[in-house]
């Protein structure tokens, strides 16, 4: 191991653990990564930021052997390597923790940690020993997790921690984290950060990919910025700031991201009276035309469940839903959609998109009732509507026939939004619309909110990211344990007060 | 905004599907050419008519099966429904019911069986494999109980004659494929119902949150599959002139094989009407050719198995390269 100097600058002369020389990846005529040269130092935390489609995923895939480079060299510990297969990368000690957990939900936590590396005696699995060893590893890492329960019984955040524990075993010298905190609660994120710092102290090199600037500044020693497949710069974290990084990423200033206009409020669109349902109790609130109503709270506080009941997905157990003055029976999703309610759900992957179907079909799914000529779908209208949304929202795709799964996170979110713009609605419910979405797309989405409001729509914005709801919502409600525990007008309370309400201290 | 969109650009997905369909047609033609050279009796009008009759029943089953598989389900009962339907239609005809009414009742019975499957899946939460497996075994039992294990002979000449006659030189049974396939194509590829079917197979939750009634689509898919099987039962009864609950043994597997050879993904959301049709006739041609060449019928089973592996393997390669 290294003699361990926390000062990043003294490592500067040391031989880099991994060096990219003019690394390049082309798909046909498209350059996903233009020739990039970058040296990762031993034991540093190196953040990589950039918009969706800037080339971050391409870089990860190149380093983990998932795809092969089309030009340049990769030098590992001073020797040139191929990195042609994932196994080769793992053999060198290069591991990745992905945004979506790729483990076996039906196996125990211990079995997942030792998957492919099981303890065996006389051809039999040493289950008890593995559980004990796994428990020790988890305890050492400071994760308060039992090793003997099924992975599927954990929250997504906890599963992410298990994935991290797994990746940091087996002589790993280089770990890539791809948006690891996207689904983590604050305390889980804190546990993860502690582990990352410990790995760094052990001499492991960390590549940390995130959209959250505050995490980058909290963790990283250096940061590299990608834009449109080009490596536009690397900075020591102490020599840079938010504004410079954002400027490098998008050539746009921070103030322009949260876009809020003074829009007069109109009639009351939705009112819930003491509404209760699965996961939430006794929630009363109103949404007016031209208004953004923010719902803030920790994950699992009942905000998404509230939205699902308003949208007719889950039945209510008590209370009333009042739509434009009339009490309505929200029997199913179709009822809500026909009234003029749209929901962009929390998980794009599980709820928002039909991933292995074309973009066009996704966009038109809610409107197929309206675009028929006789018994067949009007193909011209179908194409026109899909292309319209692709154009209006700037969805970066070669064709409406491309599969939704081939799109980046930001573009996938645009497809979900495009689906509801295509259908039209008076009340839009956006549940975590900017998770895994880059700054540029975020700004586009916020601008779109203003446009919807000006057209007389109302918005319910659900977010776990406080600055977002704080800066955008006209009325902000805080949820905790399924209850509405506090409300405020625009910028009425401080961040700290709102956070305290959400956590309950 | 900034991105230039070219609506005219080539659709990669359809293009590939089209190529795959061409490959299958090519394989079918190749089989025919080889068999024509290998045996003089293959390319005779009689034999081709026979081949079309053999293939048409599995082809219709395969279309219904495709609807179900696109929803990421499976229908194991179709063979049993065929056998049961021969009993129903034969019983009705022997009881003096007019032909059109007997056929309509049989189709209604098929539809009811399919709705029962959908009910089990949607309301009772049973996996499609289980509920249709249960019907597979119990339906044969019911058919055998009704007939007391015997065969009902159909004495209605007009009914049995239909299966042996031709129209424009093409066997009537093959015309039945056309009659089923054209509306099926419109349903799956041109109507909103087809779009919904793919959406349900791809991600039922996303489909639901987009306003698609998932239960309704499940009822439609399983209802159509069983109704098509009942229709095949009528065709088979006409061809054999009997009703017997043990008929159509193992046809569900042939139908699934045709569907898979035709490019349908068992994981749902991928499939077409034309693919399974060609798949069914490839299997029929192999069976027919093997008979003509006096190949041991046991070999036919082996060849079919190998063919499934090879074709699906290439189909997977094609998808991975996408």
GROMACS .gro file of C-alpha atoms in nm, chain A residues 43-445:
model
  403
   43UNK     CA    1  -0.571   0.707  -0.431
   44UNK     CA    2  -0.755   1.007  -0.566
   45UNK     CA    3  -1.127   1.072  -0.593
   46UNK     CA    4  -1.175   1.196  -0.944
   47UNK     CA    5  -1.518   1.331  -1.030
   48UNK     CA    6  -1.646   1.334  -1.385
   49UNK     CA    7  -1.929   1.568  -1.470
   50UNK     CA    8  -2.110   1.646  -1.790
   51UNK     CA    9  -2.455   1.656  -1.940
   52UNK     CA   10  -2.637   1.344  -2.051
   53UNK     CA   11  -2.489   1.227  -2.376
   54UNK     CA   12  -2.161   1.407  -2.304
   55UNK     CA   13  -1.974   1.077  -2.315
   56UNK     CA   14  -1.963   0.972  -1.949
   57UNK     CA   15  -2.133   0.637  -2.009
   58UNK     CA   16  -1.905   0.572  -2.304
   59UNK     CA   17  -1.603   0.637  -2.086
   60UNK     CA   18  -1.727   0.401  -1.813
   61UNK     CA   19  -1.798   0.128  -2.065
   62UNK     CA   20  -1.450   0.166  -2.216
   63UNK     CA   21  -1.282   0.144  -1.875
   64UNK     CA   22  -1.485  -0.159  -1.763
   65UNK     CA   23  -1.430  -0.350  -2.087
   66UNK     CA   24  -1.796  -0.347  -2.188
   67UNK     CA   25  -1.713  -0.185  -2.522
   68UNK     CA   26  -1.381  -0.167  -2.711
   69UNK     CA   27  -1.209   0.155  -2.801
   70UNK     CA   28  -1.164   0.250  -3.165
   71UNK     CA   29  -0.847   0.452  -3.108
   72UNK     CA   30  -0.585   0.554  -2.855
   73UNK     CA   31  -0.426   0.368  -2.568
   74UNK     CA   32  -0.512   0.269  -2.213
   75UNK     CA   33  -0.212   0.239  -1.981
   76UNK     CA   34  -0.265   0.053  -1.651
   77UNK     CA   35   0.017   0.071  -1.397
   78UNK     CA   36   0.263   0.172  -1.668
   79UNK     CA   37   0.176  -0.110  -1.907
   80UNK     CA   38  -0.050  -0.085  -2.205
   81UNK     CA   39  -0.366  -0.298  -2.170
   82UNK     CA   40  -0.644  -0.408  -2.402
   83UNK     CA   41  -0.945  -0.392  -2.166
   84UNK     CA   42  -1.138  -0.593  -2.420
   85UNK     CA   43  -1.371  -0.776  -2.184
   86UNK     CA   44  -1.533  -0.705  -1.845
   87UNK     CA   45  -1.337  -0.998  -1.699
   88UNK     CA   46  -1.009  -0.843  -1.805
   89UNK     CA   47  -1.102  -0.519  -1.632
   90UNK     CA   48  -1.197  -0.705  -1.314
   91UNK     CA   49  -0.874  -0.908  -1.327
   92UNK     CA   50  -0.679  -0.578  -1.329
   93UNK     CA   51  -0.883  -0.462  -1.029
   94UNK     CA   52  -1.117  -0.224  -1.210
   95UNK     CA   53  -1.477  -0.240  -1.085
   96UNK     CA   54  -1.789  -0.033  -1.133
   97UNK     CA   55  -2.098   0.036  -0.925
   98UNK     CA   56  -2.384   0.119  -1.156
   99UNK     CA   57  -2.679   0.347  -1.106
  100UNK     CA   58  -2.922   0.057  -1.133
  101UNK     CA   59  -2.837  -0.234  -0.905
  102UNK     CA   60  -2.734  -0.541  -1.104
  103UNK     CA   61  -2.753  -0.812  -0.839
  104UNK     CA   62  -2.977  -1.110  -0.766
  105UNK     CA   63  -3.285  -1.003  -0.573
  106UNK     CA   64  -3.375  -1.358  -0.472
  107UNK     CA   65  -3.043  -1.435  -0.305
  108UNK     CA   66  -2.934  -1.325   0.039
  109UNK     CA   67  -2.714  -1.022   0.092
  110UNK     CA   68  -2.423  -1.252   0.183
  111UNK     CA   69  -2.474  -1.468  -0.127
  112UNK     CA   70  -2.470  -1.155  -0.342
  113UNK     CA   71  -2.152  -1.027  -0.186
  114UNK     CA   72  -1.975  -1.358  -0.253
  115UNK     CA   73  -2.144  -1.430  -0.585
  116UNK     CA   74  -1.893  -1.600  -0.815
  117UNK     CA   75  -1.649  -1.634  -0.527
  118UNK     CA   76  -1.833  -1.865  -0.286
  119UNK     CA   77  -1.666  -2.040   0.003
  120UNK     CA   78  -1.682  -2.412  -0.068
  121UNK     CA   79  -1.581  -2.710   0.141
  122UNK     CA   80  -1.605  -3.066  -0.001
  123UNK     CA   81  -1.813  -2.924  -0.285
  124UNK     CA   82  -2.068  -2.780  -0.045
  125UNK     CA   83  -2.143  -2.414   0.010
  126UNK     CA   84  -2.030  -2.284   0.346
  127UNK     CA   85  -2.341  -2.078   0.392
  128UNK     CA   86  -2.303  -1.998   0.758
  129UNK     CA   87  -1.940  -1.894   0.721
  130UNK     CA   88  -2.020  -1.674   0.424
  131UNK     CA   89  -2.299  -1.503   0.614
  132UNK     CA   90  -2.063  -1.443   0.906
  133UNK     CA   91  -1.787  -1.308   0.679
  134UNK     CA   92  -2.032  -1.088   0.489
  135UNK     CA   93  -2.172  -0.951   0.813
  136UNK     CA   94  -1.820  -0.862   0.923
  137UNK     CA   95  -1.753  -0.683   0.596
  138UNK     CA   96  -2.077  -0.485   0.621
  139UNK     CA   97  -2.012  -0.396   0.983
  140UNK     CA   98  -1.655  -0.292   0.902
  141UNK     CA   99  -1.786  -0.063   0.634
  142UNK     CA  100  -2.026   0.090   0.881
  143UNK     CA  101  -2.336  -0.025   0.693
  144UNK     CA  102  -2.612  -0.114   0.931
  145UNK     CA  103  -2.738  -0.406   0.719
  146UNK     CA  104  -2.815  -0.770   0.800
  147UNK     CA  105  -2.625  -1.017   0.579
  148UNK     CA  106  -2.877  -1.300   0.601
  149UNK     CA  107  -3.190  -1.143   0.452
  150UNK     CA  108  -3.288  -1.142   0.086
  151UNK     CA  109  -3.149  -0.859  -0.122
  152UNK     CA  110  -3.496  -0.791  -0.261
  153UNK     CA  111  -3.622  -0.706   0.088
  154UNK     CA  112  -3.387  -0.407   0.108
  155UNK     CA  113  -3.461  -0.061  -0.025
  156UNK     CA  114  -3.298   0.039  -0.352
  157UNK     CA  115  -3.057   0.257  -0.154
  158UNK     CA  116  -2.953  -0.031   0.070
  159UNK     CA  117  -2.908  -0.255  -0.234
  160UNK     CA  118  -2.678   0.009  -0.375
  161UNK     CA  119  -2.467  -0.012  -0.058
  162UNK     CA  120  -2.446  -0.392  -0.096
  163UNK     CA  121  -2.333  -0.345  -0.456
  164UNK     CA  122  -2.067  -0.106  -0.333
  165UNK     CA  123  -1.948  -0.349  -0.066
  166UNK     CA  124  -1.923  -0.618  -0.331
  167UNK     CA  125  -1.728  -0.398  -0.571
  168UNK     CA  126  -1.478  -0.291  -0.307
  169UNK     CA  127  -1.367  -0.647  -0.226
  170UNK     CA  128  -1.128  -0.875  -0.418
  171UNK     CA  129  -0.824  -0.652  -0.452
  172UNK     CA  130  -1.006  -0.372  -0.625
  173UNK     CA  131  -0.774  -0.082  -0.704
  174UNK     CA  132  -1.003   0.131  -0.917
  175UNK     CA  133  -1.378   0.179  -0.865
  176UNK     CA  134  -1.613   0.375  -1.085
  177UNK     CA  135  -1.932   0.504  -0.921
  178UNK     CA  136  -2.200   0.598  -1.170
  179UNK     CA  137  -2.451   0.830  -1.001
  180UNK     CA  138  -2.450   0.618  -0.685
  181UNK     CA  139  -2.671   0.850  -0.480
  182UNK     CA  140  -2.956   0.885  -0.729
  183UNK     CA  141  -3.180   0.658  -0.518
  184UNK     CA  142  -3.016   0.696  -0.176
  185UNK     CA  143  -3.157   0.866   0.130
  186UNK     CA  144  -2.938   1.121   0.307
  187UNK     CA  145  -2.816   0.882   0.573
  188UNK     CA  146  -2.743   0.612   0.315
  189UNK     CA  147  -2.551   0.864   0.110
  190UNK     CA  148  -2.352   0.960   0.419
  191UNK     CA  149  -2.260   0.594   0.476
  192UNK     CA  150  -2.155   0.563   0.115
  193UNK     CA  151  -1.936   0.874   0.134
  194UNK     CA  152  -1.766   0.741   0.447
  195UNK     CA  153  -1.687   0.418   0.263
  196UNK     CA  154  -1.556   0.605  -0.041
  197UNK     CA  155  -1.321   0.809   0.177
  198UNK     CA  156  -1.201   0.492   0.348
  199UNK     CA  157  -1.128   0.327   0.016
  200UNK     CA  158  -0.933   0.635  -0.086
  201UNK     CA  159  -0.725   0.613   0.231
  202UNK     CA  160  -0.650   0.251   0.142
  203UNK     CA  161  -0.505   0.373  -0.187
  204UNK     CA  162  -0.799   0.285  -0.411
  205UNK     CA  163  -0.865   0.524  -0.698
  206UNK     CA  164  -1.226   0.640  -0.720
  207UNK     CA  165  -1.396   0.775  -1.029
  208UNK     CA  166  -1.715   0.947  -0.920
  209UNK     CA  167  -1.979   1.037  -1.173
  210UNK     CA  168  -2.262   1.259  -1.055
  211UNK     CA  169  -2.500   1.534  -1.154
  212UNK     CA  170  -2.500   1.673  -0.801
  213UNK     CA  171  -2.247   1.950  -0.770
  214UNK     CA  172  -2.252   1.957  -0.391
  215UNK     CA  173  -2.141   1.591  -0.383
  216UNK     CA  174  -1.858   1.661  -0.622
  217UNK     CA  175  -1.732   1.942  -0.403
  218UNK     CA  176  -1.777   1.737  -0.088
  219UNK     CA  177  -1.589   1.432  -0.209
  220UNK     CA  178  -1.360   1.487  -0.502
  221UNK     CA  179  -0.992   1.583  -0.525
  222UNK     CA  180  -1.011   1.663  -0.893
  223UNK     CA  181  -1.288   1.696  -1.145
  224UNK     CA  182  -1.297   1.647  -1.521
  225UNK     CA  183  -1.567   1.790  -1.742
  226UNK     CA  184  -1.704   1.628  -2.056
  227UNK     CA  185  -1.911   1.810  -2.314
  228UNK     CA  186  -2.039   1.660  -2.639
  229UNK     CA  187  -1.789   1.376  -2.625
  230UNK     CA  188  -1.498   1.611  -2.565
  231UNK     CA  189  -1.290   1.627  -2.248
  232UNK     CA  190  -1.301   2.004  -2.197
  233UNK     CA  191  -1.094   2.031  -1.884
  234UNK     CA  192  -0.965   1.893  -1.553
  235UNK     CA  193  -0.946   2.105  -1.236
  236UNK     CA  194  -0.825   2.062  -0.881
  237UNK     CA  195  -1.139   2.089  -0.673
  238UNK     CA  196  -0.979   2.364  -0.460
  239UNK     CA  197  -0.918   2.575  -0.770
  240UNK     CA  198  -1.270   2.574  -0.908
  241UNK     CA  199  -1.633   2.643  -0.817
  242UNK     CA  200  -1.989   2.557  -0.921
  243UNK     CA  201  -2.012   2.840  -1.164
  244UNK     CA  202  -1.695   2.748  -1.353
  245UNK     CA  203  -1.791   2.380  -1.380
  246UNK     CA  204  -2.140   2.457  -1.501
  247UNK     CA  205  -1.998   2.702  -1.751
  248UNK     CA  206  -1.761   2.433  -1.878
  249UNK     CA  207  -2.045   2.184  -1.903
  250UNK     CA  208  -2.305   2.393  -2.076
  251UNK     CA  209  -2.190   2.750  -2.129
  252UNK     CA  210  -2.478   2.876  -1.921
  253UNK     CA  211  -2.490   3.038  -1.577
  254UNK     CA  212  -2.651   2.891  -1.264
  255UNK     CA  213  -2.916   3.162  -1.232
  256UNK     CA  214  -3.052   3.065  -1.567
  257UNK     CA  215  -3.118   2.707  -1.455
  258UNK     CA  216  -3.399   2.768  -1.207
  259UNK     CA  217  -3.635   2.947  -1.432
  260UNK     CA  218  -3.929   3.108  -1.256
  261UNK     CA  219  -4.167   3.362  -1.395
  262UNK     CA  220  -4.445   3.556  -1.223
  263UNK     CA  221  -4.757   3.387  -1.350
  264UNK     CA  222  -5.101   3.488  -1.217
  265UNK     CA  223  -5.289   3.209  -1.042
  266UNK     CA  224  -5.622   3.099  -1.187
  267UNK     CA  225  -5.909   2.878  -1.080
  268UNK     CA  226  -5.866   2.582  -0.846
  269UNK     CA  227  -5.802   2.271  -1.055
  270UNK     CA  228  -5.759   2.004  -0.793
  271UNK     CA  229  -5.852   1.985  -0.433
  272UNK     CA  230  -5.803   1.691  -0.203
  273UNK     CA  231  -6.007   1.683   0.116
  274UNK     CA  232  -5.866   1.467   0.395
  275UNK     CA  233  -5.754   1.219   0.132
  276UNK     CA  234  -5.612   0.891   0.260
  277UNK     CA  235  -5.483   0.591   0.071
  278UNK     CA  236  -5.205   0.337   0.058
  279UNK     CA  237  -4.899   0.505   0.211
  280UNK     CA  238  -5.049   0.842   0.308
  281UNK     CA  239  -5.313   0.979   0.544
  282UNK     CA  240  -5.542   1.276   0.567
  283UNK     CA  241  -5.385   1.501   0.305
  284UNK     CA  242  -5.569   1.822   0.212
  285UNK     CA  243  -5.425   2.054  -0.049
  286UNK     CA  244  -5.523   2.252  -0.356
  287UNK     CA  245  -5.362   2.317  -0.692
  288UNK     CA  246  -5.460   2.619  -0.900
  289UNK     CA  247  -5.405   2.694  -1.264
  290UNK     CA  248  -5.068   2.864  -1.311
  291UNK     CA  249  -4.932   2.725  -0.985
  292UNK     CA  250  -4.650   2.486  -0.903
  293UNK     CA  251  -4.727   2.294  -0.586
  294UNK     CA  252  -4.413   2.133  -0.453
  295UNK     CA  253  -4.421   1.815  -0.246
  296UNK     CA  254  -4.098   1.770  -0.054
  297UNK     CA  255  -3.999   1.491   0.179
  298UNK     CA  256  -3.770   1.194   0.213
  299UNK     CA  257  -3.810   0.894  -0.013
  300UNK     CA  258  -4.097   0.685   0.124
  301UNK     CA  259  -4.270   0.982   0.290
  302UNK     CA  260  -4.589   0.916   0.093
  303UNK     CA  261  -4.561   1.180  -0.178
  304UNK     CA  262  -4.553   0.938  -0.473
  305UNK     CA  263  -4.829   0.730  -0.317
  306UNK     CA  264  -5.043   1.044  -0.287
  307UNK     CA  265  -4.982   1.115  -0.655
  308UNK     CA  266  -5.072   0.758  -0.753
  309UNK     CA  267  -5.403   0.781  -0.571
  310UNK     CA  268  -5.486   1.119  -0.726
  311UNK     CA  269  -5.409   0.962  -1.064
  312UNK     CA  270  -5.644   0.669  -0.998
  313UNK     CA  271  -5.364   0.410  -0.985
  314UNK     CA  272  -5.427   0.319  -0.620
  315UNK     CA  273  -5.773   0.343  -0.463
  316UNK     CA  274  -5.832   0.601  -0.191
  317UNK     CA  275  -5.945   0.476   0.148
  318UNK     CA  276  -6.100   0.798   0.276
  319UNK     CA  277  -6.158   1.160   0.184
  320UNK     CA  278  -6.247   1.324  -0.147
  321UNK     CA  279  -6.081   1.422  -0.469
  322UNK     CA  280  -6.240   1.736  -0.609
  323UNK     CA  281  -6.170   1.823  -0.972
  324UNK     CA  282  -6.268   2.175  -1.080
  325UNK     CA  283  -6.540   2.194  -0.818
  326UNK     CA  284  -6.685   1.844  -0.859
  327UNK     CA  285  -6.619   1.548  -0.634
  328UNK     CA  286  -6.496   1.273  -0.866
  329UNK     CA  287  -6.464   0.899  -0.833
  330UNK     CA  288  -6.110   0.834  -0.958
  331UNK     CA  289  -6.185   0.477  -1.058
  332UNK     CA  290  -5.874   0.417  -1.267
  333UNK     CA  291  -5.594   0.587  -1.461
  334UNK     CA  292  -5.817   0.637  -1.762
  335UNK     CA  293  -6.062   0.841  -1.554
  336UNK     CA  294  -5.783   1.071  -1.442
  337UNK     CA  295  -5.637   1.104  -1.791
  338UNK     CA  296  -5.976   1.184  -1.943
  339UNK     CA  297  -6.036   1.452  -1.678
  340UNK     CA  298  -5.707   1.615  -1.776
  341UNK     CA  299  -5.452   1.482  -1.528
  342UNK     CA  300  -5.110   1.361  -1.640
  343UNK     CA  301  -4.851   1.173  -1.435
  344UNK     CA  302  -4.481   1.146  -1.514
  345UNK     CA  303  -4.404   0.877  -1.256
  346UNK     CA  304  -4.111   0.837  -1.021
  347UNK     CA  305  -3.930   0.556  -1.201
  348UNK     CA  306  -3.884   0.601  -1.573
  349UNK     CA  307  -3.768   0.245  -1.604
  350UNK     CA  308  -4.042   0.068  -1.407
  351UNK     CA  309  -4.339   0.299  -1.455
  352UNK     CA  310  -4.271   0.562  -1.716
  353UNK     CA  311  -4.152   0.389  -2.029
  354UNK     CA  312  -4.197   0.086  -2.246
  355UNK     CA  313  -3.824   0.054  -2.287
  356UNK     CA  314  -3.802  -0.205  -2.561
  357UNK     CA  315  -4.054  -0.028  -2.780
  358UNK     CA  316  -3.998   0.263  -3.019
  359UNK     CA  317  -3.997   0.622  -2.894
  360UNK     CA  318  -4.292   0.704  -3.119
  361UNK     CA  319  -4.511   0.434  -2.966
  362UNK     CA  320  -4.423   0.557  -2.617
  363UNK     CA  321  -4.515   0.913  -2.705
  364UNK     CA  322  -4.845   0.815  -2.862
  365UNK     CA  323  -4.953   0.553  -2.608
  366UNK     CA  324  -5.208   0.776  -2.427
  367UNK     CA  325  -5.360   0.913  -2.749
  368UNK     CA  326  -5.423   0.603  -2.961
  369UNK     CA  327  -5.793   0.642  -2.885
  370UNK     CA  328  -5.790   0.974  -3.066
  371UNK     CA  329  -5.587   0.910  -3.379
  372UNK     CA  330  -5.774   0.639  -3.565
  373UNK     CA  331  -5.915   0.638  -3.911
  374UNK     CA  332  -6.177   0.367  -3.893
  375UNK     CA  333  -6.036   0.065  -3.717
  376UNK     CA  334  -5.673   0.137  -3.797
  377UNK     CA  335  -5.436   0.389  -3.646
  378UNK     CA  336  -5.382   0.692  -3.865
  379UNK     CA  337  -5.016   0.630  -3.945
  380UNK     CA  338  -4.952   0.982  -4.077
  381UNK     CA  339  -5.093   1.143  -3.764
  382UNK     CA  340  -4.900   0.896  -3.547
  383UNK     CA  341  -4.573   0.995  -3.715
  384UNK     CA  342  -4.652   1.365  -3.708
  385UNK     CA  343  -4.729   1.365  -3.337
  386UNK     CA  344  -4.417   1.167  -3.246
  387UNK     CA  345  -4.192   1.386  -3.458
  388UNK     CA  346  -4.353   1.697  -3.315
  389UNK     CA  347  -4.260   1.602  -2.957
  390UNK     CA  348  -3.913   1.486  -3.062
  391UNK     CA  349  -3.858   1.822  -3.226
  392UNK     CA  350  -4.023   2.041  -2.960
  393UNK     CA  351  -3.841   1.876  -2.672
  394UNK     CA  352  -3.513   1.829  -2.856
  395UNK     CA  353  -3.503   1.453  -2.796
  396UNK     CA  354  -3.170   1.344  -2.938
  397UNK     CA  355  -3.257   1.043  -3.150
  398UNK     CA  356  -3.198   0.945  -3.510
  399UNK     CA  357  -3.559   0.839  -3.548
  400UNK     CA  358  -3.892   0.794  -3.373
  401UNK     CA  359  -3.843   0.423  -3.439
  402UNK     CA  360  -3.537   0.399  -3.213
  403UNK     CA  361  -3.604   0.209  -2.894
  404UNK     CA  362  -3.659   0.409  -2.576
  405UNK     CA  363  -3.394   0.193  -2.406
  406UNK     CA  364  -3.124   0.335  -2.633
  407UNK     CA  365  -3.175   0.686  -2.495
  408UNK     CA  366  -2.987   0.853  -2.209
  409UNK     CA  367  -3.165   0.941  -1.882
  410UNK     CA  368  -3.245   1.298  -1.981
  411UNK     CA  369  -3.381   1.199  -2.317
  412UNK     CA  370  -3.589   0.923  -2.160
  413UNK     CA  371  -3.742   1.178  -1.924
  414UNK     CA  372  -3.824   1.394  -2.224
  415UNK     CA  373  -4.006   1.098  -2.381
  416UNK     CA  374  -4.218   1.059  -2.066
  417UNK     CA  375  -4.294   1.431  -2.068
  418UNK     CA  376  -4.358   1.430  -2.443
  419UNK     CA  377  -4.617   1.158  -2.395
  420UNK     CA  378  -4.825   1.393  -2.180
  421UNK     CA  379  -4.764   1.707  -2.382
  422UNK     CA  380  -4.889   1.506  -2.678
  423UNK     CA  381  -5.205   1.408  -2.491
  424UNK     CA  382  -5.254   1.744  -2.327
  425UNK     CA  383  -5.359   1.792  -1.965
  426UNK     CA  384  -5.460   2.063  -1.722
  427UNK     CA  385  -5.278   1.920  -1.422
  428UNK     CA  386  -4.931   1.774  -1.463
  429UNK     CA  387  -4.784   1.567  -1.182
  430UNK     CA  388  -4.406   1.540  -1.215
  431UNK     CA  389  -4.255   1.288  -0.974
  432UNK     CA  390  -3.878   1.336  -0.944
  433UNK     CA  391  -3.852   1.466  -1.301
  434UNK     CA  392  -3.482   1.548  -1.282
  435UNK     CA  393  -3.331   1.237  -1.119
  436UNK     CA  394  -3.039   1.125  -1.335
  437UNK     CA  395  -3.092   1.421  -1.566
  438UNK     CA  396  -2.808   1.659  -1.657
  439UNK     CA  397  -2.806   2.032  -1.586
  440UNK     CA  398  -2.885   2.138  -1.940
  441UNK     CA  399  -3.191   1.914  -1.963
  442UNK     CA  400  -3.296   2.021  -1.615
  443UNK     CA  401  -3.300   2.383  -1.730
  444UNK     CA  402  -3.505   2.282  -2.033
  445UNK     CA  403  -3.755   2.098  -1.812
   0.00000   0.00000   0.00000
